[in-house]
Amino acid sequence: MGTEGNEGKGGTSAPRTLAEALRARGDEGLAVLLRARPDLLVPVPGDLTQLATRAGTRASVVRALERLDRFSLQTAEALAVAPDPAPYPVLLGLMAGDEGDPAIEAALPGAVALLRDQALVWGDDERLRLVRTARELLAPSPQHPSPTGLGPTVAEATSGMSPTRIQEILAAVGLPTTHDPVSAVAALTELFTDRERMAALLDGAPTEALGVLDRLVWGPPYGEVTPNPAPPVRWLRDRGLLLPATARTVVLPREAALHLRGGRAHRVPEPVPPAVAPARSVATAEGRPKVVDSAAAGQAYTALATVEELLREWHEGGPPVLRSGGLAVRDLKRTAVALDVPEPVAAFWVELAYAAGLIASDGEADERYAPTPAYDEWLELPAAERWARLVAAWLPATRTPGLAGGQDAKGRTLSALGPDLDRGAAPEVRRRVLTLLAGLPAGASPDPDTLLARLRWERPLRGSAAAAGTDLRARLATWTLAEAELLGITGRGALSSPGRALLTPAEAYGDTPAPGTATPDTPTGPDTPAGPHPATGLTPTASTAPTPTTSPTTGPAADSRPAGSGPAPDAGARERGADGGISVAEAAEGAARAAALLAPLLPEPVDHVLLQADLTAVAPGPLQRPLAEMLSVLADVESKGGATVYRFTPASVRRALDAGQAATDLHAFLAAHSRTPVPQPLAYLIDDVARRHGHLRVGAASAYVRCDDDAVLGEILADKRSASLRLRRLAPTVLAAQADPAALLEGLRAMGFAPAAESAEGDVLITRAHARRTPPRTPPAPVPDGPPVPDATLLGAAVRAIRAGDQAATVVRKEESGGSGGGDLPRTSPAETLATVQAAAMTGSAVWIGYVNADGAASQRVIAPVRVEGGFVTAYDHTADEVRTYPLHRITGVADVAEDQL
């Protein structure tokens, strides 16, 4: 079976259907279509007719249109208002207008080729056809106005008009009357499309009438009129320049509007994407990239510290899981206060830790969030590798923290860590934003407005989203810029060197266009004009520039592999989503490259602090882990930043003593890790708290207090603040309480005492944090927006299966005497079936069989029998492209295949 098809089976004539156009493509052309529209592969079509039918379904066409760039979409919209079929010069006139536009003339072949690649347009340049479903979606109608702002044609607008009224219009514009409405409509259409005669007609129009046309010319083309319209409107209506749409509505015919527009279908065609400009306030200096990298490295370290602080906060068990899933609003607020960040930022850190597999629900009856065992492993990694783990989880994640706090379509609040936060477009937008940042000069931050304008050009809004003005991609891009800054991928708004390493080499230097955009630098045929790439500005070299001939978009290989789909995807692209997102493996690979660049930029952990006389300690940089953990118990963090300030208080010192430390241990720890002498106030504080610590003992009676000094107990009883504890003296050195031991401990501490808990044996209980961990959990898998792009292996197998199925469906049988030779399943007797199959096995020829499987499904197959024995035939199945065995009793009949069909 060859890889290149013919333009239909019947000869070299132009294709008459989309199926014939697909049949004329080569295998690479089919692979381009299936890669651009992976939904067509679910399930794999049986033949090219099924593929063409599926490519024309409404859901698939809508999905394909939503992934076109603005100029390609404008090209499709122009074809929807053009005659069907439309020659290429007519389409060019609708796009460039009467005066022409070099930019449009250069970009249009790529746009047409892209539409051909995606099977939205088929046919040669003389007969360009938009698939019927796309035409129905894009053509203007009163219920669904066209983005072009054009109305119906003269023929469509006059379809319900009386013949007498049409003749009156002809007479008003100075045309001779005709004998039938068809010729009358044709004459009026010819007048409106004749530039000279139409200009002469409008020269005699009243000024007010021209003003009415100006209001309707760019849409909407409909206007309301009264039963007795004003003279300017009556003048236009009498001459057919306004035709009745309903009893009180008139419409400007499409041909008249195009004349007034100078032939353009769109008011502002956009053949070239808007450039992303650097922010005006940023002056790119020679040393700025180093400043950006330094700022990004500092922010990356802050990101690691924030995630560690979050996990320490949830170390003994985090907040409960809502019944509907997710984090309660009050728990998110509490987490934001603990991290000292706004609630949206707290939601981002929580979602990032969840995406990295560091936190999850524990699955218990009182379900709570807690760190996972992977968190302990993550803590042991070097700082750069820990950052890489976070970034590798962020890039391909479909969960969108920015939606937390909003509402879904049913008005329900979306909570952090809850369901319904997945947005399949998020990975592609993140990757695309980083790629656009990489295209700016090193150290330059983008102007957000130009960045969003570029993204809107690459994926323009359509339908309900355009009407409502809800641009999810713009919101995702804004969140991406903020999240990249928080993670240290960007510094001061500019892409850092580690951030650039997250991308592929082509993306890192701005050489990769957005998925689904036309790339006219790739030849579509022998006459694709060589010119700059609309997305990158690159010009094809002499070896790739096409040779000019007469056809603007096609050549001898028309529809076999029309280009415009860009270069062949790299290996990583095979695992990406349909929108060109990033795979988990590709994200991990890029994060590893970025970590290698980030490691030298991160500050080295220090092993000392600076103790000060005001009971504070200053950490001049990130602390080594054992030092940081001990200091977090002994002191409270007062301020964060480049240097963290810790404050020692009686409560913090008591916390260290409760954890089992003695006063001598604390003095030794501070002396060993301080570059300054231990201040006397701090030493006095430790000794004073230690002297009082454990003087009172609290146990379970329900609770009791004992003390060798009965005067202290008397002081407690005399204090009014102890009333809530309901204490009574059992003995000179023992008080009983009706509160539980924990409440009793807190109450006495609030009164200024330093009690210690004791066991039933009288030993002091050491208070330690009990780590709570979930069972092993896997990170949440990204939820792609539609089926993923198939890899090369799947594409090759699918194309072979479709080709084989198409061959079986279109194969021609040899004419038998008295046989019809039609396309029905062959019917032969068992003896004839056995004899024909045995003969084919001996001669090595192929036969056409009708087969019914175990489920009763009938099919037609072309097989080449190899062996016939035991009631079975083993044969190479051209339809399945593999060797199979078939029971003879399930073969309904057999026929020889015409020799010219193999």
Short mmCIF file of C-alpha atoms in Angstrom, two decimals, residues 265-711:
data_model
loop_
_atom_site.label_atom_id
_atom_site.label_comp_id
_atom_site.label_asym_id
_atom_site.label_seq_id
_atom_site.Cartn_x
_atom_site.Cartn_y
_atom_site.Cartn_z
CA ALA A 265 -15.04 41.57 4.89
CA HIS A 266 -13.45 42.81 8.14
CA ARG A 267 -13.04 46.32 9.38
CA VAL A 268 -9.59 45.60 10.82
CA PRO A 269 -7.90 42.50 9.40
CA GLU A 270 -5.02 41.37 11.60
CA PRO A 271 -2.57 39.35 9.50
CA VAL A 272 0.35 40.01 11.86
CA PRO A 273 0.18 39.29 15.59
CA PRO A 274 0.74 42.26 17.89
CA ALA A 275 4.25 42.41 19.30
CA VAL A 276 4.90 42.04 23.03
CA ALA A 277 6.61 45.26 24.07
CA PRO A 278 8.88 45.79 27.08
CA ALA A 279 7.47 47.83 29.93
CA ARG A 280 8.17 51.52 29.45
CA SER A 281 9.47 51.96 32.99
CA VAL A 282 12.19 49.36 32.44
CA ALA A 283 15.44 50.44 30.85
CA THR A 284 17.36 47.41 29.65
CA ALA A 285 20.90 47.97 30.81
CA GLU A 286 23.89 45.74 30.43
CA GLY A 287 23.83 44.60 34.05
CA ARG A 288 20.07 44.18 34.38
CA PRO A 289 19.98 40.40 33.62
CA LYS A 290 22.20 39.85 36.68
CA VAL A 291 19.85 41.95 38.77
CA VAL A 292 16.91 39.91 37.48
CA ASP A 293 18.64 36.61 38.31
CA SER A 294 19.56 37.83 41.77
CA ALA A 295 16.00 38.97 42.49
CA ALA A 296 14.60 35.71 41.14
CA ALA A 297 16.98 33.65 43.29
CA GLY A 298 15.95 35.57 46.39
CA GLN A 299 12.29 35.01 45.59
CA ALA A 300 12.94 31.30 44.93
CA TYR A 301 14.43 30.95 48.40
CA THR A 302 11.44 32.80 49.87
CA ALA A 303 9.16 30.36 48.06
CA LEU A 304 10.94 27.41 49.68
CA ALA A 305 10.73 29.04 53.10
CA THR A 306 7.02 29.76 52.65
CA VAL A 307 6.21 26.17 51.67
CA GLU A 308 8.23 24.88 54.62
CA GLU A 309 6.40 27.24 56.96
CA LEU A 310 3.05 26.08 55.59
CA LEU A 311 3.96 22.45 56.14
CA ARG A 312 5.25 23.18 59.67
CA GLU A 313 1.93 24.87 60.38
CA TRP A 314 0.14 21.66 59.36
CA HIS A 315 2.80 19.40 60.89
CA GLU A 316 0.54 17.93 63.59
CA GLY A 317 -2.49 17.84 61.33
CA GLY A 318 -3.93 20.57 59.18
CA PRO A 319 -7.44 21.92 58.81
CA PRO A 320 -10.38 19.58 58.23
CA VAL A 321 -11.62 18.70 54.77
CA LEU A 322 -15.01 20.11 53.83
CA ARG A 323 -17.76 17.64 53.16
CA SER A 324 -17.84 18.86 49.54
CA GLY A 325 -14.03 18.78 49.43
CA GLY A 326 -11.52 21.55 49.84
CA LEU A 327 -10.47 24.07 52.44
CA ALA A 328 -12.94 26.16 54.41
CA VAL A 329 -12.76 29.93 54.04
CA ARG A 330 -11.91 30.42 57.72
CA ASP A 331 -9.08 27.88 57.46
CA LEU A 332 -7.70 29.65 54.40
CA LYS A 333 -7.80 32.94 56.32
CA ARG A 334 -6.03 31.32 59.26
CA THR A 335 -3.35 29.96 56.93
CA ALA A 336 -2.93 33.37 55.28
CA VAL A 337 -2.39 34.97 58.70
CA ALA A 338 0.16 32.30 59.64
CA LEU A 339 2.09 32.85 56.39
CA ASP A 340 1.61 36.63 56.56
CA VAL A 341 0.32 36.78 52.97
CA PRO A 342 -3.02 37.72 51.35
CA GLU A 343 -5.60 34.97 51.00
CA PRO A 344 -5.18 34.53 47.19
CA VAL A 345 -1.44 34.07 47.69
CA ALA A 346 -2.07 31.60 50.52
CA ALA A 347 -4.37 29.64 48.18
CA PHE A 348 -1.56 29.50 45.63
CA TRP A 349 0.96 28.09 48.12
CA VAL A 350 -1.54 25.52 49.38
CA GLU A 351 -2.40 24.42 45.84
CA LEU A 352 1.28 24.30 44.87
CA ALA A 353 2.13 22.04 47.82
CA TYR A 354 -0.83 19.85 46.86
CA ALA A 355 0.26 19.69 43.21
CA ALA A 356 3.79 18.73 44.30
CA GLY A 357 2.39 15.87 46.40
CA LEU A 358 3.56 17.41 49.70
CA ILE A 359 0.10 17.61 51.30
CA ALA A 360 -3.05 15.56 50.92
CA SER A 361 -6.08 14.44 52.92
CA ASP A 362 -5.32 11.70 55.43
CA GLY A 363 -8.43 9.67 54.62
CA GLU A 364 -9.42 9.25 58.28
CA ALA A 365 -12.95 9.46 59.64
CA ASP A 366 -12.31 13.07 60.73
CA GLU A 367 -10.58 13.79 57.46
CA ARG A 368 -7.87 16.42 57.63
CA TYR A 369 -5.10 17.74 55.46
CA ALA A 370 -1.60 16.76 56.49
CA PRO A 371 1.88 16.47 55.04
CA THR A 372 2.65 13.34 53.04
CA PRO A 373 5.71 11.10 53.44
CA ALA A 374 7.05 12.79 50.30
CA TYR A 375 7.40 15.99 52.34
CA ASP A 376 10.04 14.41 54.57
CA GLU A 377 11.96 13.26 51.51
CA TRP A 378 11.61 16.71 49.95
CA LEU A 379 13.10 18.36 53.05
CA GLU A 380 16.28 16.34 52.68
CA LEU A 381 16.94 17.57 49.11
CA PRO A 382 19.24 20.51 48.30
CA ALA A 383 17.46 23.84 47.99
CA ALA A 384 17.73 24.00 44.18
CA GLU A 385 16.24 20.52 43.81
CA ARG A 386 13.41 21.36 46.19
CA TRP A 387 12.64 24.40 44.06
CA ALA A 388 12.76 22.27 40.92
CA ARG A 389 10.16 19.92 42.41
CA LEU A 390 7.81 22.82 43.01
CA VAL A 391 8.29 24.30 39.53
CA ALA A 392 7.93 20.90 37.85
CA ALA A 393 4.57 20.53 39.61
CA TRP A 394 3.42 24.05 38.72
CA LEU A 395 4.11 24.06 34.99
CA PRO A 396 1.84 21.16 33.88
CA ALA A 397 -0.78 21.58 36.62
CA THR A 398 -4.33 22.22 35.46
CA ARG A 399 -5.49 23.30 38.90
CA THR A 400 -5.98 27.07 38.99
CA PRO A 401 -5.61 28.67 42.44
CA GLY A 402 -6.78 32.05 41.13
CA LEU A 403 -10.32 30.69 40.88
CA ALA A 404 -10.50 30.00 44.64
CA GLY A 405 -13.02 32.28 46.28
CA GLY A 406 -15.00 32.74 43.07
CA GLN A 407 -18.19 30.98 42.06
CA ASP A 408 -18.98 28.25 39.58
CA ALA A 409 -21.77 28.28 37.03
CA LYS A 410 -24.27 27.24 39.73
CA GLY A 411 -23.28 29.99 42.13
CA ARG A 412 -21.34 27.73 44.49
CA THR A 413 -18.15 29.05 46.04
CA LEU A 414 -14.95 27.48 44.73
CA SER A 415 -12.61 26.56 47.57
CA ALA A 416 -8.87 25.98 47.61
CA LEU A 417 -8.02 22.24 47.32
CA GLY A 418 -11.62 21.66 46.30
CA PRO A 419 -13.09 20.24 43.11
CA ASP A 420 -13.82 22.24 39.95
CA LEU A 421 -10.53 24.18 39.98
CA ASP A 422 -9.08 22.35 36.97
CA ARG A 423 -8.80 24.35 33.76
CA GLY A 424 -7.26 22.47 30.87
CA ALA A 425 -5.91 25.64 29.22
CA ALA A 426 -3.71 26.55 32.21
CA PRO A 427 -0.54 24.60 31.22
CA GLU A 428 -0.61 25.92 27.66
CA VAL A 429 -1.10 29.52 28.80
CA ARG A 430 1.75 29.23 31.32
CA ARG A 431 4.08 27.87 28.70
CA ARG A 432 3.03 30.44 26.15
CA VAL A 433 3.50 33.35 28.57
CA LEU A 434 7.00 32.18 29.45
CA THR A 435 7.81 31.75 25.75
CA LEU A 436 6.67 35.31 25.00
CA LEU A 437 8.74 36.60 27.91
CA ALA A 438 11.73 34.75 26.47
CA GLY A 439 11.29 36.69 23.23
CA LEU A 440 11.96 40.01 24.96
CA PRO A 441 15.48 41.40 25.44
CA ALA A 442 17.28 39.82 28.37
CA GLY A 443 16.28 41.52 31.61
CA ALA A 444 13.20 43.23 30.14
CA SER A 445 9.77 42.80 31.69
CA PRO A 446 6.68 42.85 29.44
CA ASP A 447 3.99 45.44 29.09
CA PRO A 448 1.00 43.42 30.39
CA ASP A 449 -1.44 45.00 27.93
CA THR A 450 0.61 44.01 24.89
CA LEU A 451 1.10 40.52 26.31
CA LEU A 452 -2.64 40.04 26.75
CA ALA A 453 -3.28 41.49 23.27
CA ARG A 454 -0.92 38.91 21.80
CA LEU A 455 -2.66 36.06 23.61
CA ARG A 456 -6.06 37.30 22.43
CA TRP A 457 -4.76 37.32 18.84
CA GLU A 458 -3.57 33.75 19.20
CA ARG A 459 -6.90 32.58 20.69
CA PRO A 460 -9.65 35.13 19.97
CA LEU A 461 -12.88 34.89 21.93
CA ARG A 462 -15.90 33.40 20.22
CA GLY A 463 -19.54 32.83 21.04
CA SER A 464 -20.78 33.21 24.61
CA ALA A 465 -17.32 34.02 25.96
CA ALA A 466 -17.00 36.99 23.59
CA ALA A 467 -20.51 38.20 24.42
CA ALA A 468 -19.90 37.98 28.17
CA GLY A 469 -16.37 39.35 27.96
CA THR A 470 -15.03 36.50 30.11
CA ASP A 471 -11.54 35.87 28.83
CA LEU A 472 -10.22 32.94 30.87
CA ARG A 473 -6.90 32.96 28.99
CA ALA A 474 -6.30 36.60 29.96
CA ARG A 475 -6.98 35.79 33.61
CA LEU A 476 -4.71 32.75 33.41
CA ALA A 477 -1.96 34.89 31.89
CA THR A 478 -2.28 37.49 34.66
CA TRP A 479 -2.12 34.77 37.31
CA THR A 480 0.87 33.21 35.54
CA LEU A 481 2.84 36.44 35.74
CA ALA A 482 2.11 36.76 39.47
CA GLU A 483 2.82 33.09 40.24
CA ALA A 484 6.05 33.08 38.23
CA GLU A 485 7.24 36.05 40.29
CA LEU A 486 6.34 34.28 43.54
CA LEU A 487 8.25 31.18 42.46
CA GLY A 488 11.33 33.03 41.31
CA ILE A 489 10.89 32.08 37.66
CA THR A 490 10.85 35.79 36.94
CA GLY A 491 12.62 38.56 38.81
CA ARG A 492 11.28 42.11 38.76
CA GLY A 493 8.87 40.99 36.06
CA ALA A 494 11.56 39.72 33.65
CA LEU A 495 12.32 36.10 32.81
CA SER A 496 15.36 34.87 34.71
CA SER A 497 18.04 32.52 33.42
CA PRO A 498 16.60 29.55 35.38
CA GLY A 499 13.15 30.48 34.07
CA ARG A 500 14.43 30.46 30.49
CA ALA A 501 15.92 27.00 31.08
CA LEU A 502 12.41 25.66 31.77
CA LEU A 503 11.64 26.03 28.06
CA THR A 504 12.94 24.12 25.08
CA PRO A 505 15.84 25.78 23.20
CA ALA A 506 13.49 26.94 20.43
CA GLU A 507 11.02 28.43 22.91
CA ALA A 508 13.74 29.98 25.06
CA TYR A 509 14.78 32.21 22.15
CA GLY A 510 11.32 33.01 20.82
CA ASP A 511 11.41 30.74 17.74
CA THR A 512 8.25 28.71 18.45
CA PRO A 513 4.84 30.04 17.30
CA ALA A 514 1.73 29.41 19.31
CA PRO A 515 -0.06 26.11 18.58
CA GLY A 516 -2.73 26.51 15.92
CA THR A 517 -1.29 29.65 14.33
CA ALA A 518 -0.50 29.91 10.64
CA THR A 519 3.17 29.73 9.72
CA PRO A 520 3.54 30.93 6.15
CA ASP A 521 7.29 30.49 6.26
CA THR A 522 6.68 26.76 5.73
CA PRO A 523 5.85 26.07 2.06
CA THR A 524 2.30 25.05 1.29
CA GLY A 525 3.04 24.21 -2.29
CA PRO A 526 5.16 25.51 -5.14
CA ASP A 527 3.71 29.01 -4.94
CA THR A 528 3.65 29.86 -1.27
CA PRO A 529 5.29 33.30 -1.10
CA ALA A 530 8.45 33.45 0.93
CA GLY A 531 8.10 36.02 3.67
CA PRO A 532 8.53 36.65 7.36
CA HIS A 533 6.93 34.34 9.86
CA PRO A 534 3.92 36.24 11.31
CA ALA A 535 4.68 35.15 14.88
CA THR A 536 8.47 35.31 14.99
CA GLY A 537 9.53 37.53 12.12
CA LEU A 538 11.84 34.82 10.74
CA THR A 539 12.29 34.51 6.99
CA PRO A 540 12.74 31.13 5.31
CA THR A 541 16.17 30.42 3.87
CA ALA A 542 16.85 29.89 0.21
CA SER A 543 16.69 26.13 0.69
CA THR A 544 13.17 26.26 2.11
CA ALA A 545 11.69 29.20 0.23
CA PRO A 546 9.17 28.00 -2.36
CA THR A 547 9.50 28.65 -6.05
CA PRO A 548 6.83 31.02 -7.45
CA THR A 549 4.30 29.62 -9.91
CA THR A 550 0.71 30.52 -10.66
CA SER A 551 -1.13 29.10 -7.64
CA PRO A 552 -1.05 31.11 -4.41
CA THR A 553 -1.65 28.26 -1.97
CA THR A 554 -1.43 24.89 -3.66
CA GLY A 555 0.65 22.97 -6.13
CA PRO A 556 1.07 19.42 -7.35
CA ALA A 557 0.96 18.20 -3.75
CA ALA A 558 -2.23 20.06 -2.99
CA ASP A 559 -4.07 18.48 -0.07
CA SER A 560 -1.37 15.79 0.24
CA ARG A 561 0.73 17.70 2.79
CA PRO A 562 -0.20 21.36 2.76
CA ALA A 563 2.06 23.19 5.10
CA GLY A 564 1.19 25.98 7.43
CA SER A 565 1.20 23.67 10.38
CA GLY A 566 4.71 24.67 11.36
CA PRO A 567 7.68 22.43 11.87
CA ALA A 568 7.34 18.84 12.92
CA PRO A 569 6.84 18.63 16.69
CA ASP A 570 9.72 17.70 18.90
CA ALA A 571 9.70 14.60 21.06
CA GLY A 572 8.32 16.46 24.07
CA ALA A 573 5.41 17.81 22.06
CA ARG A 574 4.10 14.31 21.54
CA GLU A 575 2.96 14.13 25.15
CA ARG A 576 1.52 17.62 25.36
CA GLY A 577 -2.14 18.49 25.47
CA ALA A 578 -4.05 19.45 22.37
CA ASP A 579 -3.31 23.11 23.03
CA GLY A 580 0.46 22.68 23.14
CA GLY A 581 0.78 22.45 26.93
CA ILE A 582 3.63 20.72 28.71
CA SER A 583 3.91 17.13 29.86
CA VAL A 584 4.88 16.13 33.38
CA ALA A 585 8.09 14.50 32.15
CA GLU A 586 9.02 17.51 30.04
CA ALA A 587 8.37 19.85 32.98
CA ALA A 588 10.63 17.76 35.23
CA GLU A 589 13.38 17.79 32.61
CA GLY A 590 13.20 21.57 32.23
CA ALA A 591 13.10 22.06 36.01
CA ALA A 592 16.29 20.02 36.36
CA ARG A 593 18.03 22.32 33.86
CA ALA A 594 16.74 25.36 35.72
CA ALA A 595 17.87 23.99 39.11
CA ALA A 596 21.44 23.66 37.83
CA LEU A 597 21.42 27.38 36.96
CA LEU A 598 19.69 28.40 40.18
CA ALA A 599 21.96 26.53 42.60
CA PRO A 600 24.92 28.96 42.37
CA LEU A 601 22.57 31.92 42.87
CA LEU A 602 20.98 30.69 46.11
CA PRO A 603 22.53 31.89 49.39
CA GLU A 604 24.46 29.32 51.43
CA PRO A 605 22.85 28.42 54.79
CA VAL A 606 24.65 29.95 57.78
CA ASP A 607 25.40 28.25 61.11
CA HIS A 608 25.17 31.25 63.41
CA VAL A 609 22.98 34.09 64.64
CA LEU A 610 23.64 37.47 66.20
CA LEU A 611 22.20 37.78 69.71
CA GLN A 612 21.24 41.29 70.84
CA ALA A 613 20.57 42.82 74.23
CA ASP A 614 16.89 43.50 73.45
CA LEU A 615 16.13 39.75 73.62
CA THR A 616 16.28 39.30 69.85
CA ALA A 617 18.45 37.25 67.53
CA VAL A 618 19.21 38.20 63.94
CA ALA A 619 19.81 35.44 61.38
CA PRO A 620 22.04 37.04 58.70
CA GLY A 621 20.84 34.58 56.08
CA PRO A 622 19.11 31.23 55.70
CA LEU A 623 19.91 29.03 58.67
CA GLN A 624 21.04 25.43 58.57
CA ARG A 625 18.13 23.13 59.21
CA PRO A 626 19.00 21.89 62.78
CA LEU A 627 19.71 25.45 63.88
CA ALA A 628 16.51 26.76 62.32
CA GLU A 629 14.37 24.02 63.87
CA MET A 630 15.78 24.55 67.37
CA LEU A 631 15.55 28.34 67.11
CA SER A 632 11.92 28.12 65.98
CA VAL A 633 11.12 26.35 69.28
CA LEU A 634 13.20 28.64 71.49
CA ALA A 635 12.09 31.97 69.97
CA ASP A 636 9.27 33.51 67.94
CA VAL A 637 9.79 34.97 64.47
CA GLU A 638 9.31 38.72 64.67
CA SER A 639 10.10 39.73 61.08
CA LYS A 640 11.16 38.07 57.85
CA GLY A 641 13.26 39.18 54.93
CA GLY A 642 16.89 39.01 53.99
CA ALA A 643 17.66 38.76 57.72
CA THR A 644 15.11 37.04 59.96
CA VAL A 645 14.61 38.49 63.43
CA TYR A 646 13.69 36.14 66.29
CA ARG A 647 12.43 37.33 69.71
CA PHE A 648 12.90 35.45 72.99
CA THR A 649 9.94 35.59 75.38
CA PRO A 650 9.08 33.73 78.59
CA ALA A 651 6.51 31.74 76.62
CA SER A 652 9.02 30.73 73.93
CA VAL A 653 11.63 29.72 76.52
CA ARG A 654 9.02 27.70 78.40
CA ARG A 655 8.13 26.03 75.08
CA ALA A 656 11.73 24.88 74.75
CA LEU A 657 11.74 23.61 78.33
CA ASP A 658 8.48 21.74 77.72
CA ALA A 659 10.18 20.07 74.73
CA GLY A 660 12.71 18.49 77.11
CA GLN A 661 15.53 21.03 77.03
CA ALA A 662 17.26 22.06 80.26
CA ALA A 663 18.53 25.54 81.06
CA THR A 664 22.12 24.38 80.65
CA ASP A 665 21.25 22.97 77.19
CA LEU A 666 19.82 26.30 76.10
CA HIS A 667 22.84 28.26 77.37
CA ALA A 668 25.19 25.89 75.55
CA PHE A 669 23.14 26.05 72.33
CA LEU A 670 23.16 29.85 72.24
CA ALA A 671 26.85 30.09 73.09
CA ALA A 672 27.73 27.64 70.31
CA HIS A 673 25.69 29.36 67.56
CA SER A 674 26.05 33.05 68.40
CA ARG A 675 28.78 35.22 66.93
CA THR A 676 28.16 37.68 69.77
CA PRO A 677 28.29 36.98 73.52
CA VAL A 678 25.04 35.82 75.07
CA PRO A 679 23.46 39.00 76.48
CA GLN A 680 22.89 39.06 80.21
CA PRO A 681 19.12 39.78 79.91
CA LEU A 682 18.69 36.65 77.79
CA ALA A 683 20.66 34.51 80.25
CA TYR A 684 18.57 35.88 83.14
CA LEU A 685 15.36 35.17 81.20
CA ILE A 686 16.32 31.52 80.61
CA ASP A 687 17.38 31.00 84.25
CA ASP A 688 14.28 32.69 85.62
CA VAL A 689 11.84 30.66 83.49
CA ALA A 690 13.78 27.46 84.23
CA ARG A 691 13.72 28.15 87.98
CA ARG A 692 9.94 28.43 87.96
CA HIS A 693 9.40 25.75 85.33
CA GLY A 694 8.06 22.56 86.89
CA HIS A 695 7.66 24.11 90.34
CA LEU A 696 3.98 23.42 89.96
CA ARG A 697 2.93 19.95 88.79
CA VAL A 698 -0.36 19.22 87.07
CA GLY A 699 -1.77 15.71 86.79
CA ALA A 700 -5.07 14.00 86.18
CA ALA A 701 -7.53 13.64 88.99
CA SER A 702 -9.67 14.90 86.76
CA ALA A 703 -6.79 17.34 87.33
CA TYR A 704 -4.70 18.36 90.29
CA VAL A 705 -1.96 20.80 91.18
CA ARG A 706 0.76 19.92 93.65
CA CYS A 707 3.58 22.05 94.97
CA ASP A 708 6.05 21.68 97.81
CA ASP A 709 5.49 25.32 98.69
CA ASP A 710 1.97 25.64 100.12
CA ALA A 711 2.27 29.43 99.96
#
